[in-house]
Short mmCIF file of C-alpha atoms in Angstrom, two decimals:
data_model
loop_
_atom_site.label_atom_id
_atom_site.label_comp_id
_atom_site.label_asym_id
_atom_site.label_seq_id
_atom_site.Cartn_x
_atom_site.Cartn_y
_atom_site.Cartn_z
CA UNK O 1 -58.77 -38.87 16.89
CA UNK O 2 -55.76 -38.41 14.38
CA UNK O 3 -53.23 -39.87 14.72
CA UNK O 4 -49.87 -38.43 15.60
CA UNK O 5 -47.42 -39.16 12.65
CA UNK O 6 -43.28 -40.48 12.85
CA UNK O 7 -41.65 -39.10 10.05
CA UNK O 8 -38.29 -39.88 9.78
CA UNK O 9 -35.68 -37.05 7.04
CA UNK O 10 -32.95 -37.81 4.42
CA UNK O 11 -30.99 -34.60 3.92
CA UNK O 12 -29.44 -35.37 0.69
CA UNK O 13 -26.22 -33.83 -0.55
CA UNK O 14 -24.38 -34.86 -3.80
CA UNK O 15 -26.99 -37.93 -3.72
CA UNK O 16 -26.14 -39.19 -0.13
CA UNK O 17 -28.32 -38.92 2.63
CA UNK O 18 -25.98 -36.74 5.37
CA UNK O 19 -26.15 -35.55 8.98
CA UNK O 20 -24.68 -32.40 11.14
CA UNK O 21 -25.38 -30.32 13.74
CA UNK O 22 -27.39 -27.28 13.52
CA UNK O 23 -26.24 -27.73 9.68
CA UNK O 24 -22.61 -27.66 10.28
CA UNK O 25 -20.08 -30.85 10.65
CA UNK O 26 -22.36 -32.57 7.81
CA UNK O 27 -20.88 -36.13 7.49
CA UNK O 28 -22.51 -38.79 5.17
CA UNK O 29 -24.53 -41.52 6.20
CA UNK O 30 -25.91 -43.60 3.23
CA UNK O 31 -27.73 -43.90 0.27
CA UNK O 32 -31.03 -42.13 0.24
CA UNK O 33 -32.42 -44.97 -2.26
CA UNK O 34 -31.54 -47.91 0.40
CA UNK O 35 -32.67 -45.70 3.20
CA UNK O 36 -36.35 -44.63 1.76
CA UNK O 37 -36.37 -48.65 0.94
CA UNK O 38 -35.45 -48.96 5.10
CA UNK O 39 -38.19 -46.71 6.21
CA UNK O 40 -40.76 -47.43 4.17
CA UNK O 41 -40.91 -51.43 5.42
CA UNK O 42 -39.82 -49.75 9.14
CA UNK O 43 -43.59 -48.65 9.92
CA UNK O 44 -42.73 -44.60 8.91
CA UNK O 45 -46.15 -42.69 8.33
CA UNK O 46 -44.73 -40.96 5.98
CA UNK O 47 -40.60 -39.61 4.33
CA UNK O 48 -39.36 -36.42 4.05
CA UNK O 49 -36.44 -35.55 1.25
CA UNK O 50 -34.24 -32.61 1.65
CA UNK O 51 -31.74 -31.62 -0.88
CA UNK O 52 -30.32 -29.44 1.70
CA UNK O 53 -27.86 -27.40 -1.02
CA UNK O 54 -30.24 -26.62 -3.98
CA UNK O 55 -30.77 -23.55 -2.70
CA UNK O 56 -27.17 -22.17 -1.55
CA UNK O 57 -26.06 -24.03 -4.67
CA UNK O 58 -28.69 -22.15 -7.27
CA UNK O 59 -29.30 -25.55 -8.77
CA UNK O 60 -32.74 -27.55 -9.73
CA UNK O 61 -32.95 -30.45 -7.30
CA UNK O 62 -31.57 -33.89 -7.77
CA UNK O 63 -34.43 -35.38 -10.12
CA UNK O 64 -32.79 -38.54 -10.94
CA UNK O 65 -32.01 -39.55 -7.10
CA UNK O 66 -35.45 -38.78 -6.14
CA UNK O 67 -37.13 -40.88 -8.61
CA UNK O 68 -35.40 -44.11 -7.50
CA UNK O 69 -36.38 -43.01 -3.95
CA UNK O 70 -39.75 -42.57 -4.96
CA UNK O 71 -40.05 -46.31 -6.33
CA UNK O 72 -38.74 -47.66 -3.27
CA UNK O 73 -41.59 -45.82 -0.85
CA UNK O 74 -45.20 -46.81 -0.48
CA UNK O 75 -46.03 -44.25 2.25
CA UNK O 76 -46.56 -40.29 1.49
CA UNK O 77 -43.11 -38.20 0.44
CA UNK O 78 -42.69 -34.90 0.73
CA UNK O 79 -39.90 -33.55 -1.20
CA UNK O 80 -38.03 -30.13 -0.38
CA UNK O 81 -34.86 -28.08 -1.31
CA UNK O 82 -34.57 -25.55 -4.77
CA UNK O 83 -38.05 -25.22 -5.73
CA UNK O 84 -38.52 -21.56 -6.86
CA UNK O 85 -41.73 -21.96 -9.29
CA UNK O 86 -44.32 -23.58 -10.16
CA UNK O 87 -42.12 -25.67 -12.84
CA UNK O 88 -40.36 -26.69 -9.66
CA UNK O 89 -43.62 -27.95 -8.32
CA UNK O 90 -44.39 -29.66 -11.53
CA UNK O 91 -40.93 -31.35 -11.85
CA UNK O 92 -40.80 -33.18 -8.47
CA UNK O 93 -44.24 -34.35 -8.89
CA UNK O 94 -43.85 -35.82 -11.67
CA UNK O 95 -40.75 -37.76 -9.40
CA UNK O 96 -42.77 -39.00 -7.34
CA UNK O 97 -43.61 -36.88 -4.55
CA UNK O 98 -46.94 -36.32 -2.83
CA UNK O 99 -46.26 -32.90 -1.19
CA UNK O 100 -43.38 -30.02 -2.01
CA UNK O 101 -41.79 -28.65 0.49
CA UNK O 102 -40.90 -24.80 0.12
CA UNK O 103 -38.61 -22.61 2.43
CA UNK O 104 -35.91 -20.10 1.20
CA UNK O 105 -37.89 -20.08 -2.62
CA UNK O 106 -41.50 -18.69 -0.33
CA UNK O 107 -39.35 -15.85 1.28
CA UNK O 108 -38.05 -14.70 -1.96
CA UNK O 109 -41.51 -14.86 -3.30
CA UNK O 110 -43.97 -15.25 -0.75
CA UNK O 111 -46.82 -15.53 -3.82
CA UNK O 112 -45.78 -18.97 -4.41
CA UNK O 113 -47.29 -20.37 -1.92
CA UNK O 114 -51.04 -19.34 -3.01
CA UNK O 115 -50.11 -20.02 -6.65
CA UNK O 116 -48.96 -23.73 -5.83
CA UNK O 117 -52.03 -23.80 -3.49
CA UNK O 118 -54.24 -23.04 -6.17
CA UNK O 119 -52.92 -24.98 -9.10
CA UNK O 120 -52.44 -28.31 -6.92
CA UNK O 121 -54.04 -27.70 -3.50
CA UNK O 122 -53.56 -26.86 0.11
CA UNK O 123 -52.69 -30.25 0.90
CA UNK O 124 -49.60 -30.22 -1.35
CA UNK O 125 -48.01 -27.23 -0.30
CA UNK O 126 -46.22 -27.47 2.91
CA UNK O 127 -44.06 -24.38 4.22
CA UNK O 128 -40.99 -25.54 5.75
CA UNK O 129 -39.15 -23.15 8.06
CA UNK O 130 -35.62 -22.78 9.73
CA UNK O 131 -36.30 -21.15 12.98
CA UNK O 132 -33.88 -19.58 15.03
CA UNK O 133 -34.11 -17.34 18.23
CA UNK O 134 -31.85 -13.79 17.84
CA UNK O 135 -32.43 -10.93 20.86
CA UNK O 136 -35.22 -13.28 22.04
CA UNK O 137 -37.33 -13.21 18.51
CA UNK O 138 -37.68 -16.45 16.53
CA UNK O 139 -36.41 -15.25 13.16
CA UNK O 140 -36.61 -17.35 10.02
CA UNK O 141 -33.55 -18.27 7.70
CA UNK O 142 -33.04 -19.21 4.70
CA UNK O 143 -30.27 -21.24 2.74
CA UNK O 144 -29.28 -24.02 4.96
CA UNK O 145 -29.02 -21.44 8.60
CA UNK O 146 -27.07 -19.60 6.02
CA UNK O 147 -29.25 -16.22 5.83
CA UNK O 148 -31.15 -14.40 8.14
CA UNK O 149 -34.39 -13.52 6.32
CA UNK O 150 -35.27 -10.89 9.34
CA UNK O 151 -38.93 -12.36 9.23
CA UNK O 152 -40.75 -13.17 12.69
CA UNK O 153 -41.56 -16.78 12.41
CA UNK O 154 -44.75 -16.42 14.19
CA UNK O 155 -46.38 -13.72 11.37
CA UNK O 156 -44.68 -15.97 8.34
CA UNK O 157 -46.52 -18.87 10.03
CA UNK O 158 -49.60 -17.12 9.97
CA UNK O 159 -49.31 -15.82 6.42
CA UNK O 160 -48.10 -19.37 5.13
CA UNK O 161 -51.41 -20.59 6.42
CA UNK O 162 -53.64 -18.04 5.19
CA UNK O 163 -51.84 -18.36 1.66
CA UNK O 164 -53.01 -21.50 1.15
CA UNK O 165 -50.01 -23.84 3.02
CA UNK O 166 -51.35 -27.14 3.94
CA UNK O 167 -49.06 -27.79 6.94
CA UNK O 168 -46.28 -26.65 8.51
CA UNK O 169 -42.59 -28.48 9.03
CA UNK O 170 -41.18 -26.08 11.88
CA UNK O 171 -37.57 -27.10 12.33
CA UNK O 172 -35.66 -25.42 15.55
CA UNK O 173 -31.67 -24.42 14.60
CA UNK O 174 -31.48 -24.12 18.23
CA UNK O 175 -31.52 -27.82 18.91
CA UNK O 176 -31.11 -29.68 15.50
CA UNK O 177 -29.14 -32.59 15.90
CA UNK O 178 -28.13 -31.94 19.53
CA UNK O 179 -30.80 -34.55 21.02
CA UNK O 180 -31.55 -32.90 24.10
CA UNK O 181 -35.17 -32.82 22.82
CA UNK O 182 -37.54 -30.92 20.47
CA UNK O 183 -37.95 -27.04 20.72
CA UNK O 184 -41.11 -27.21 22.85
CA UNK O 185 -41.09 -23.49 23.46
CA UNK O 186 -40.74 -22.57 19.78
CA UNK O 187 -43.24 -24.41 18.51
CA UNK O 188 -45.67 -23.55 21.28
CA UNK O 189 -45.75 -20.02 20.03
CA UNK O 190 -45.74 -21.87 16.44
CA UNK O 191 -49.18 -23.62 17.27
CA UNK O 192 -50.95 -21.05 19.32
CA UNK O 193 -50.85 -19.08 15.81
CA UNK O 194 -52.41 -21.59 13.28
CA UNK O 195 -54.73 -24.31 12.90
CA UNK O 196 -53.00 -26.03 10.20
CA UNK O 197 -51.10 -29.35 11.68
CA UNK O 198 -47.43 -28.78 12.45
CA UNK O 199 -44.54 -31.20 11.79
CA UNK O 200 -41.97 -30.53 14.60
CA UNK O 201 -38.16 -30.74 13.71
CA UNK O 202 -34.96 -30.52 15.53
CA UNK O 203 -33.88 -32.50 18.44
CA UNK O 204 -35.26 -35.67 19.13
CA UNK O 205 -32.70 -37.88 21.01
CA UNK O 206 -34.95 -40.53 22.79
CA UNK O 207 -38.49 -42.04 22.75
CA UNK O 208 -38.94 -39.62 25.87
CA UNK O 209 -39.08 -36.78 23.77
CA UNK O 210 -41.55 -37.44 21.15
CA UNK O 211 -43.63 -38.28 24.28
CA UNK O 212 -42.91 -34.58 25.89
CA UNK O 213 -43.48 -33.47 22.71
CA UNK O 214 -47.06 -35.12 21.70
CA UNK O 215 -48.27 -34.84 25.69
CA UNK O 216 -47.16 -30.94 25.31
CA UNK O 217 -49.59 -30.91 22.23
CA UNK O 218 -47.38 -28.90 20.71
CA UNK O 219 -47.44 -30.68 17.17
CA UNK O 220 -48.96 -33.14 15.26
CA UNK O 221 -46.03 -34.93 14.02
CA UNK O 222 -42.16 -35.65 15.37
CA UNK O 223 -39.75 -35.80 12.55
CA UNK O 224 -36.21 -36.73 13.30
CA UNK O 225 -32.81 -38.38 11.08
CA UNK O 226 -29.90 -39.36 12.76
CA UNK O 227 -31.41 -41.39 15.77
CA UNK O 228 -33.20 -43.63 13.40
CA UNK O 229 -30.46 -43.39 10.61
CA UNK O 230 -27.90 -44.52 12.58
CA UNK O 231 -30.31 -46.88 14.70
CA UNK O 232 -30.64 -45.38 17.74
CA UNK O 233 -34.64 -45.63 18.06
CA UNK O 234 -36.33 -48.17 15.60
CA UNK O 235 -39.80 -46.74 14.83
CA UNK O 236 -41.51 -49.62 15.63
CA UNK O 237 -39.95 -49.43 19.11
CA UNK O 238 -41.01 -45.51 18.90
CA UNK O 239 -44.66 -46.33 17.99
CA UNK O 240 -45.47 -49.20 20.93
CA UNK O 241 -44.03 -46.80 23.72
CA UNK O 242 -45.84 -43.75 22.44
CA UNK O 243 -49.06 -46.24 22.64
CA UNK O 244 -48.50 -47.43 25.77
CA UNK O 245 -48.16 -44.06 27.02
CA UNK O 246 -51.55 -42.80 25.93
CA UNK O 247 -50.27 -41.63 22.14
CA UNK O 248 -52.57 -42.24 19.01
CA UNK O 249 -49.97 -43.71 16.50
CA UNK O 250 -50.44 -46.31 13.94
CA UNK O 251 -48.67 -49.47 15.20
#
């Protein structure tokens, strides 16, 4: 049996890790270096780094931060936000990172995908996407919540598997950073279209809900950032629960 992975996310803006609510009210947090140094001795399976403006901005992302966040993590890292190209690939690799993460640079150029699949593998590649619900559709968007892309989320999940994504990171606007609990719905529909495993983002409040959300078998991972950043569920705490309750972690 795999087991089901914590991953905790630094959204990074002008090199702090920061937190909102479905991406508005952003307020900073700490420093991404002292926070991937946290997690990794915390028990995380793995850390995911967002520089969540790269893309709005039209920059390259912040090489210099990631590389110190890089040294301080032992675990896999999967690094997202302004990667456009291949180069982009290249570049955060070389950082550091074990997977790239690619959202709003895929819908301009959905080819990207198979071409970063092919130069560096499946298991690089993950599609990250911003899911939000308009006239009862789960549309994707791009730019921070900023742009609606008009795609269905359930084809693009499709096509990002069948292009060569190795996994999925399927984060609900609907509920991120409300903590009332992961978009169970949402990525229901997600999973009953691929085969691919499925990282589920967006609303995790309490220990309860990465339980609903593993016993729904609706994902294969939970990935959350203010209720660990600011210490609200330790992942230790997260794991034993989640293993007394019948849910194949590593403690």
């Amino acid at each position: 049996m795999i087991a089901k992975r914590i991953i905790p996310c630094l959204d990074v803006r002008d090199g702090r890790v920061v937190k909102g609510v479905r991406f508005e009210g952003i307020r900073d947090v700490a420093s991404p270096v002292e926070m991937a140094h946290f997690y990794n001795d915390a028990g995380a399976d793995e850390l995911v780094f967002y520089d969540i403006t790269a893309s709005s901005e039209g920059r390259k992302l912040f090489t210099d931060v990631l590389k110190q966040v890089a040294s301080e993590v032992f675990i896999p890292l999967t690094v997202g936000g302004g990667i456009n190209t291949l180069e982009d690939f290249e570049r955060v690799l070389r950082c550091g990172a074990d997977k790239v993460s690619v959202n709003s640079g895929a819908v301009n150029d959905p080819s990207l995908i198979e071409r970063a699949a092919h130069k560096y593998g499946d298991q690089c590649v993950v599609l990250s996407m911003d899911i939000k619900r308009v006239d009862g559709r789960f549309r994707v968007f791009k730019n921070g919540n900023r742009v609606d892309t008009g795609l269905d989320a359930l084809e693009w999940a499709k096509y990002g598997e069948d292009h060569g994504a190795g996994e999925l990171v399927v984060n609900s606007i609907d509920t991120d950073g409300v903590k009332q609990g992961f978009d169970l719905e949402m990525l229901a529909a997600i999973q009953a279209r691929v085969r691919i495993p499925v990282i589920a983002s967006g609303g995790a409040g309490r220990k309860e809900d990465f339980l609903a959300l593993f016993e729904a078998g609706v994902a294969d991972a939970g990935l959350a950032a203010s209720i660990f950043h600011f210490r609200e569920v330790a992942i230790s705490d997260l794991k034993h629960y989640l293993s007394e309750n019948g849910v194949h972690v590593r403690v």
